[in-house]
Amino acid sequence: MGHYLQYTVVTRTSQLARKQADLFCHQYTHIHSGDTCRIEGVLTKGDKASGLLTHMKKAFVSELEAYLLDHRADIAVHSLKDLSVFPSAA
């Protein structure tokens, strides 16, 4: 009997983000049969701002990154449009 894993995948609650997470999980579990993905949607500051912070990419990804850093999720699925093209200061 094989050793199977369940991964928690975190993504924004938007339809696009959810669809991308679904596609990722479908492909991943197809390749790694037996493993499973559980998708958790997160309503981010950017989502709550109703367009006021849409120019601030970090408003959409910082909370998802916190899930990874706090080990509440194994994988984060983002749209490239939500990620900054500029490196963050360390």
mmCIF file of N, CA and C in Angstrom:
data_model
loop_
_atom_site.group_PDB
_atom_site.id
_atom_site.type_symbol
_atom_site.label_atom_id
_atom_site.label_comp_id
_atom_site.label_asym_id
_atom_site.label_seq_id
_atom_site.Cartn_x
_atom_site.Cartn_y
_atom_site.Cartn_z
ATOM 1 N N MET A 1 0.842 -1.170 0.000
ATOM 2 C CA MET A 1 0.000 0.000 0.000
ATOM 3 C C MET A 1 0.886 1.231 0.000
ATOM 4 N N GLY A 2 0.549 2.202 -0.841
ATOM 5 C CA GLY A 2 1.359 3.403 -0.965
ATOM 6 C C GLY A 2 1.103 4.403 0.140
ATOM 7 N N HIS A 3 1.987 5.365 0.246
ATOM 8 C CA HIS A 3 1.856 6.455 1.213
ATOM 9 C C HIS A 3 1.274 7.651 0.486
ATOM 10 N N TYR A 4 0.060 8.035 0.827
ATOM 11 C CA TYR A 4 -0.617 9.120 0.137
ATOM 12 C C TYR A 4 -0.697 10.351 1.028
ATOM 13 N N LEU A 5 -0.656 11.507 0.409
ATOM 14 C CA LEU A 5 -0.657 12.770 1.137
ATOM 15 C C LEU A 5 -1.875 13.609 0.783
ATOM 16 N N GLN A 6 -2.311 14.427 1.733
ATOM 17 C CA GLN A 6 -3.338 15.420 1.452
ATOM 18 C C GLN A 6 -2.684 16.787 1.590
ATOM 19 N N TYR A 7 -2.853 17.607 0.579
ATOM 20 C CA TYR A 7 -2.298 18.948 0.571
ATOM 21 C C TYR A 7 -3.413 19.963 0.742
ATOM 22 N N THR A 8 -3.153 20.975 1.536
ATOM 23 C CA THR A 8 -4.074 22.101 1.665
ATOM 24 C C THR A 8 -3.605 23.173 0.700
ATOM 25 N N VAL A 9 -4.489 23.545 -0.200
ATOM 26 C CA VAL A 9 -4.198 24.559 -1.216
ATOM 27 C C VAL A 9 -5.017 25.799 -0.865
ATOM 28 N N VAL A 10 -4.352 26.925 -0.712
ATOM 29 C CA VAL A 10 -5.023 28.165 -0.378
ATOM 30 C C VAL A 10 -5.042 29.073 -1.605
ATOM 31 N N THR A 11 -6.175 29.746 -1.797
ATOM 32 C CA THR A 11 -6.327 30.654 -2.925
ATOM 33 C C THR A 11 -7.349 31.717 -2.561
ATOM 34 N N ARG A 12 -7.425 32.756 -3.353
ATOM 35 C CA ARG A 12 -8.458 33.774 -3.147
ATOM 36 C C ARG A 12 -9.824 33.164 -3.436
ATOM 37 N N THR A 13 -10.865 33.847 -2.997
ATOM 38 C CA THR A 13 -12.221 33.323 -3.172
ATOM 39 C C THR A 13 -12.849 33.714 -4.512
ATOM 40 N N SER A 14 -12.136 34.460 -5.334
ATOM 41 C CA SER A 14 -12.703 34.860 -6.625
ATOM 42 C C SER A 14 -12.920 33.633 -7.509
ATOM 43 N N GLN A 15 -13.827 33.772 -8.469
ATOM 44 C CA GLN A 15 -14.109 32.653 -9.386
ATOM 45 C C GLN A 15 -12.864 32.240 -10.147
ATOM 46 N N LEU A 16 -12.076 33.214 -10.624
ATOM 47 C CA LEU A 16 -10.865 32.904 -11.383
ATOM 48 C C LEU A 16 -9.863 32.154 -10.515
ATOM 49 N N ALA A 17 -9.632 32.643 -9.315
ATOM 50 C CA ALA A 17 -8.666 31.989 -8.426
ATOM 51 C C ALA A 17 -9.116 30.569 -8.091
ATOM 52 N N ARG A 18 -10.384 30.409 -7.818
ATOM 53 C CA ARG A 18 -10.901 29.079 -7.477
ATOM 54 C C ARG A 18 -10.759 28.122 -8.662
ATOM 55 N N LYS A 19 -11.049 28.612 -9.867
ATOM 56 C CA LYS A 19 -10.921 27.777 -11.066
ATOM 57 C C LYS A 19 -9.465 27.360 -11.266
ATOM 58 N N GLN A 20 -8.533 28.291 -11.066
ATOM 59 C CA GLN A 20 -7.116 27.960 -11.225
ATOM 60 C C GLN A 20 -6.673 26.944 -10.179
ATOM 61 N N ALA A 21 -7.148 27.074 -8.957
ATOM 62 C CA ALA A 21 -6.808 26.099 -7.919
ATOM 63 C C ALA A 21 -7.401 24.734 -8.253
ATOM 64 N N ASP A 22 -8.641 24.721 -8.744
ATOM 65 C CA ASP A 22 -9.263 23.466 -9.168
ATOM 66 C C ASP A 22 -8.456 22.792 -10.275
ATOM 67 N N LEU A 23 -8.024 23.576 -11.256
ATOM 68 C CA LEU A 23 -7.221 23.026 -12.359
ATOM 69 C C LEU A 23 -5.896 22.472 -11.850
ATOM 70 N N PHE A 24 -5.244 23.216 -10.944
ATOM 71 C CA PHE A 24 -3.984 22.737 -10.376
ATOM 72 C C PHE A 24 -4.199 21.406 -9.666
ATOM 73 N N CYS A 25 -5.217 21.351 -8.796
ATOM 74 C CA CYS A 25 -5.461 20.138 -8.019
ATOM 75 C C CYS A 25 -5.823 18.955 -8.914
ATOM 76 N N HIS A 26 -6.611 19.217 -9.931
ATOM 77 C CA HIS A 26 -6.973 18.149 -10.861
ATOM 78 C C HIS A 26 -5.723 17.569 -11.525
ATOM 79 N N GLN A 27 -4.854 18.451 -12.033
ATOM 80 C CA GLN A 27 -3.625 17.980 -12.697
ATOM 81 C C GLN A 27 -2.706 17.271 -11.715
ATOM 82 N N TYR A 28 -2.534 17.869 -10.533
ATOM 83 C CA TYR A 28 -1.620 17.286 -9.547
ATOM 84 C C TYR A 28 -2.074 15.898 -9.127
ATOM 85 N N THR A 29 -3.365 15.765 -8.811
ATOM 86 C CA THR A 29 -3.847 14.458 -8.351
ATOM 87 C C THR A 29 -3.921 13.442 -9.485
ATOM 88 N N HIS A 30 -3.995 13.926 -10.717
ATOM 89 C CA HIS A 30 -3.929 13.014 -11.860
ATOM 90 C C HIS A 30 -2.525 12.413 -11.972
ATOM 91 N N ILE A 31 -1.531 13.243 -11.769
ATOM 92 C CA ILE A 31 -0.130 12.796 -11.854
ATOM 93 C C ILE A 31 0.252 11.976 -10.622
ATOM 94 N N HIS A 32 -0.190 12.410 -9.459
ATOM 95 C CA HIS A 32 0.143 11.761 -8.187
ATOM 96 C C HIS A 32 -1.118 11.085 -7.644
ATOM 97 N N SER A 33 -1.530 10.032 -8.323
ATOM 98 C CA SER A 33 -2.778 9.364 -7.935
ATOM 99 C C SER A 33 -2.677 8.885 -6.489
ATOM 100 N N GLY A 34 -3.745 9.083 -5.776
ATOM 101 C CA GLY A 34 -3.777 8.728 -4.357
ATOM 102 C C GLY A 34 -3.645 9.947 -3.462
ATOM 103 N N ASP A 35 -2.849 10.924 -3.871
ATOM 104 C CA ASP A 35 -2.753 12.170 -3.119
ATOM 105 C C ASP A 35 -4.028 12.976 -3.343
ATOM 106 N N THR A 36 -4.360 13.821 -2.390
ATOM 107 C CA THR A 36 -5.551 14.651 -2.504
ATOM 108 C C THR A 36 -5.222 16.100 -2.200
ATOM 109 N N CYS A 37 -6.072 16.977 -2.678
ATOM 110 C CA CYS A 37 -5.958 18.409 -2.406
ATOM 111 C C CYS A 37 -7.251 18.881 -1.753
ATOM 112 N N ARG A 38 -7.098 19.703 -0.757
ATOM 113 C CA ARG A 38 -8.235 20.378 -0.129
ATOM 114 C C ARG A 38 -8.028 21.865 -0.368
ATOM 115 N N ILE A 39 -8.973 22.495 -1.048
ATOM 116 C CA ILE A 39 -8.844 23.907 -1.392
ATOM 117 C C ILE A 39 -9.538 24.752 -0.336
ATOM 118 N N GLU A 40 -8.809 25.747 0.161
ATOM 119 C CA GLU A 40 -9.364 26.679 1.138
ATOM 120 C C GLU A 40 -9.341 28.076 0.536
ATOM 121 N N GLY A 41 -10.496 28.687 0.433
ATOM 122 C CA GLY A 41 -10.590 30.036 -0.093
ATOM 123 C C GLY A 41 -10.388 31.070 1.000
ATOM 124 N N VAL A 42 -9.649 32.131 0.669
ATOM 125 C CA VAL A 42 -9.377 33.196 1.621
ATOM 126 C C VAL A 42 -9.851 34.514 1.028
ATOM 127 N N LEU A 43 -10.667 35.230 1.768
ATOM 128 C CA LEU A 43 -11.103 36.557 1.371
ATOM 129 C C LEU A 43 -10.017 37.531 1.826
ATOM 130 N N THR A 44 -9.240 38.062 0.889
ATOM 131 C CA THR A 44 -8.077 38.884 1.218
ATOM 132 C C THR A 44 -8.460 40.347 1.411
ATOM 133 N N LYS A 45 -7.514 41.134 1.925
ATOM 134 C CA LYS A 45 -7.722 42.581 2.081
ATOM 135 C C LYS A 45 -8.081 43.219 0.745
ATOM 136 N N GLY A 46 -7.442 42.769 -0.307
ATOM 137 C CA GLY A 46 -7.731 43.292 -1.636
ATOM 138 C C GLY A 46 -9.152 42.994 -2.078
ATOM 139 N N ASP A 47 -9.647 41.805 -1.719
ATOM 140 C CA ASP A 47 -11.025 41.439 -2.050
ATOM 141 C C ASP A 47 -12.025 42.273 -1.251
ATOM 142 N N LYS A 48 -11.707 42.530 0.000
ATOM 143 C CA LYS A 48 -12.605 43.275 0.888
ATOM 144 C C LYS A 48 -12.644 44.762 0.558
ATOM 145 N N ALA A 49 -11.622 45.283 -0.123
ATOM 146 C CA ALA A 49 -11.498 46.719 -0.352
ATOM 147 C C ALA A 49 -12.389 47.238 -1.469
ATOM 148 N N SER A 50 -13.074 46.375 -2.164
ATOM 149 C CA SER A 50 -13.983 46.782 -3.247
ATOM 150 C C SER A 50 -13.327 47.716 -4.251
ATOM 151 N N GLY A 51 -12.132 47.386 -4.661
ATOM 152 C CA GLY A 51 -11.466 48.166 -5.697
ATOM 153 C C GLY A 51 -10.569 49.270 -5.187
ATOM 154 N N LEU A 52 -10.623 49.592 -3.913
ATOM 155 C CA LEU A 52 -9.816 50.688 -3.386
ATOM 156 C C LEU A 52 -8.326 50.362 -3.353
ATOM 157 N N LEU A 53 -7.990 49.091 -3.194
ATOM 158 C CA LEU A 53 -6.578 48.694 -3.100
ATOM 159 C C LEU A 53 -6.109 47.879 -4.299
ATOM 160 N N THR A 54 -6.857 47.893 -5.379
ATOM 161 C CA THR A 54 -6.518 47.002 -6.490
ATOM 162 C C THR A 54 -5.143 47.298 -7.062
ATOM 163 N N HIS A 55 -4.621 48.509 -6.861
ATOM 164 C CA HIS A 55 -3.276 48.825 -7.345
ATOM 165 C C HIS A 55 -2.202 48.239 -6.445
ATOM 166 N N MET A 56 -2.577 47.775 -5.274
ATOM 167 C CA MET A 56 -1.616 47.213 -4.326
ATOM 168 C C MET A 56 -1.640 45.695 -4.406
ATOM 169 N N LYS A 57 -0.711 45.125 -5.156
ATOM 170 C CA LYS A 57 -0.685 43.674 -5.364
ATOM 171 C C LYS A 57 -0.588 42.919 -4.043
ATOM 172 N N LYS A 58 0.156 43.476 -3.086
ATOM 173 C CA LYS A 58 0.354 42.771 -1.824
ATOM 174 C C LYS A 58 -0.960 42.551 -1.080
ATOM 175 N N ALA A 59 -1.943 43.400 -1.316
ATOM 176 C CA ALA A 59 -3.242 43.251 -0.652
ATOM 177 C C ALA A 59 -3.916 41.940 -1.038
ATOM 178 N N PHE A 60 -3.542 41.363 -2.174
ATOM 179 C CA PHE A 60 -4.154 40.118 -2.629
ATOM 180 C C PHE A 60 -3.350 38.878 -2.239
ATOM 181 N N VAL A 61 -2.066 39.017 -1.963
ATOM 182 C CA VAL A 61 -1.258 37.819 -1.735
ATOM 183 C C VAL A 61 -0.679 37.684 -0.328
ATOM 184 N N SER A 62 -0.595 38.756 0.435
ATOM 185 C CA SER A 62 0.076 38.686 1.740
ATOM 186 C C SER A 62 -0.605 37.697 2.686
ATOM 187 N N GLU A 63 -1.934 37.658 2.668
ATOM 188 C CA GLU A 63 -2.624 36.726 3.557
ATOM 189 C C GLU A 63 -2.418 35.275 3.127
ATOM 190 N N LEU A 64 -2.343 35.041 1.831
ATOM 191 C CA LEU A 64 -2.079 33.676 1.358
ATOM 192 C C LEU A 64 -0.663 33.257 1.727
ATOM 193 N N GLU A 65 0.278 34.178 1.621
ATOM 194 C CA GLU A 65 1.655 33.884 2.019
ATOM 195 C C GLU A 65 1.733 33.573 3.511
ATOM 196 N N ALA A 66 0.933 34.269 4.317
ATOM 197 C CA ALA A 66 0.911 34.009 5.761
ATOM 198 C C ALA A 66 0.433 32.583 6.042
ATOM 199 N N TYR A 67 -0.529 32.091 5.267
ATOM 200 C CA TYR A 67 -0.986 30.706 5.422
ATOM 201 C C TYR A 67 0.172 29.725 5.208
ATOM 202 N N LEU A 68 1.011 30.016 4.220
ATOM 203 C CA LEU A 68 2.160 29.148 3.958
ATOM 204 C C LEU A 68 3.182 29.233 5.091
ATOM 205 N N LEU A 69 3.495 30.449 5.506
ATOM 206 C CA LEU A 69 4.511 30.646 6.544
ATOM 207 C C LEU A 69 4.076 30.084 7.895
ATOM 208 N N ASP A 70 2.772 30.119 8.169
ATOM 209 C CA ASP A 70 2.234 29.588 9.421
ATOM 210 C C ASP A 70 1.911 28.096 9.337
ATOM 211 N N HIS A 71 2.208 27.477 8.209
ATOM 212 C CA HIS A 71 1.960 26.042 7.982
ATOM 213 C C HIS A 71 0.474 25.686 8.057
ATOM 214 N N ARG A 72 -0.392 26.646 7.708
ATOM 215 C CA ARG A 72 -1.821 26.355 7.624
ATOM 216 C C ARG A 72 -2.178 25.869 6.225
ATOM 217 N N ALA A 73 -1.243 26.024 5.278
ATOM 218 C CA ALA A 73 -1.437 25.556 3.906
ATOM 219 C C ALA A 73 -0.102 25.071 3.373
ATOM 220 N N ASP A 74 -0.189 24.168 2.405
ATOM 221 C CA ASP A 74 1.018 23.617 1.779
ATOM 222 C C ASP A 74 1.344 24.310 0.467
ATOM 223 N N ILE A 75 0.320 24.796 -0.219
ATOM 224 C CA ILE A 75 0.466 25.359 -1.565
ATOM 225 C C ILE A 75 -0.438 26.582 -1.664
ATOM 226 N N ALA A 76 0.039 27.627 -2.328
ATOM 227 C CA ALA A 76 -0.813 28.784 -2.636
ATOM 228 C C ALA A 76 -0.904 28.901 -4.147
ATOM 229 N N VAL A 77 -2.113 29.094 -4.636
ATOM 230 C CA VAL A 77 -2.335 29.285 -6.065
ATOM 231 C C VAL A 77 -2.737 30.739 -6.276
ATOM 232 N N HIS A 78 -1.925 31.439 -7.082
ATOM 233 C CA HIS A 78 -2.161 32.849 -7.386
ATOM 234 C C HIS A 78 -2.317 33.026 -8.885
ATOM 235 N N SER A 79 -3.027 34.061 -9.270
ATOM 236 C CA SER A 79 -2.986 34.519 -10.654
ATOM 237 C C SER A 79 -1.743 35.386 -10.788
ATOM 238 N N LEU A 80 -1.060 35.286 -11.892
ATOM 239 C CA LEU A 80 0.131 36.102 -12.102
ATOM 240 C C LEU A 80 -0.206 37.590 -11.999
ATOM 241 N N LYS A 81 -1.430 37.954 -12.373
ATOM 242 C CA LYS A 81 -1.834 39.354 -12.304
ATOM 243 C C LYS A 81 -1.859 39.872 -10.872
ATOM 244 N N ASP A 82 -1.928 38.981 -9.880
ATOM 245 C CA ASP A 82 -1.947 39.371 -8.475
ATOM 246 C C ASP A 82 -0.559 39.496 -7.859
ATOM 247 N N LEU A 83 0.462 39.075 -8.592
ATOM 248 C CA LEU A 83 1.810 39.114 -8.056
ATOM 249 C C LEU A 83 2.562 40.328 -8.572
ATOM 250 N N SER A 84 3.354 40.911 -7.708
ATOM 251 C CA SER A 84 4.152 42.070 -8.093
ATOM 252 C C SER A 84 5.304 41.630 -8.982
ATOM 253 N N VAL A 85 5.637 42.453 -9.938
ATOM 254 C CA VAL A 85 6.781 42.160 -10.801
ATOM 255 C C VAL A 85 8.056 42.758 -10.221
ATOM 256 N N PHE A 86 7.912 43.495 -9.128
ATOM 257 C CA PHE A 86 9.057 44.125 -8.479
ATOM 258 C C PHE A 86 9.459 43.310 -7.255
ATOM 259 N N PRO A 87 10.767 43.088 -7.074
ATOM 260 C CA PRO A 87 11.198 42.322 -5.900
ATOM 261 C C PRO A 87 10.889 43.103 -4.626
ATOM 262 N N SER A 88 10.495 42.391 -3.578
ATOM 263 C CA SER A 88 10.220 43.067 -2.309
ATOM 264 C C SER A 88 11.519 43.290 -1.558
ATOM 265 N N ALA A 89 11.532 44.304 -0.754
ATOM 266 C CA ALA A 89 12.721 44.610 0.051
ATOM 267 C C ALA A 89 12.802 43.600 1.179
ATOM 268 N N ALA A 90 13.985 43.122 1.453
ATOM 269 C CA ALA A 90 14.177 42.107 2.513
ATOM 270 C C ALA A 90 14.282 42.731 3.867
#
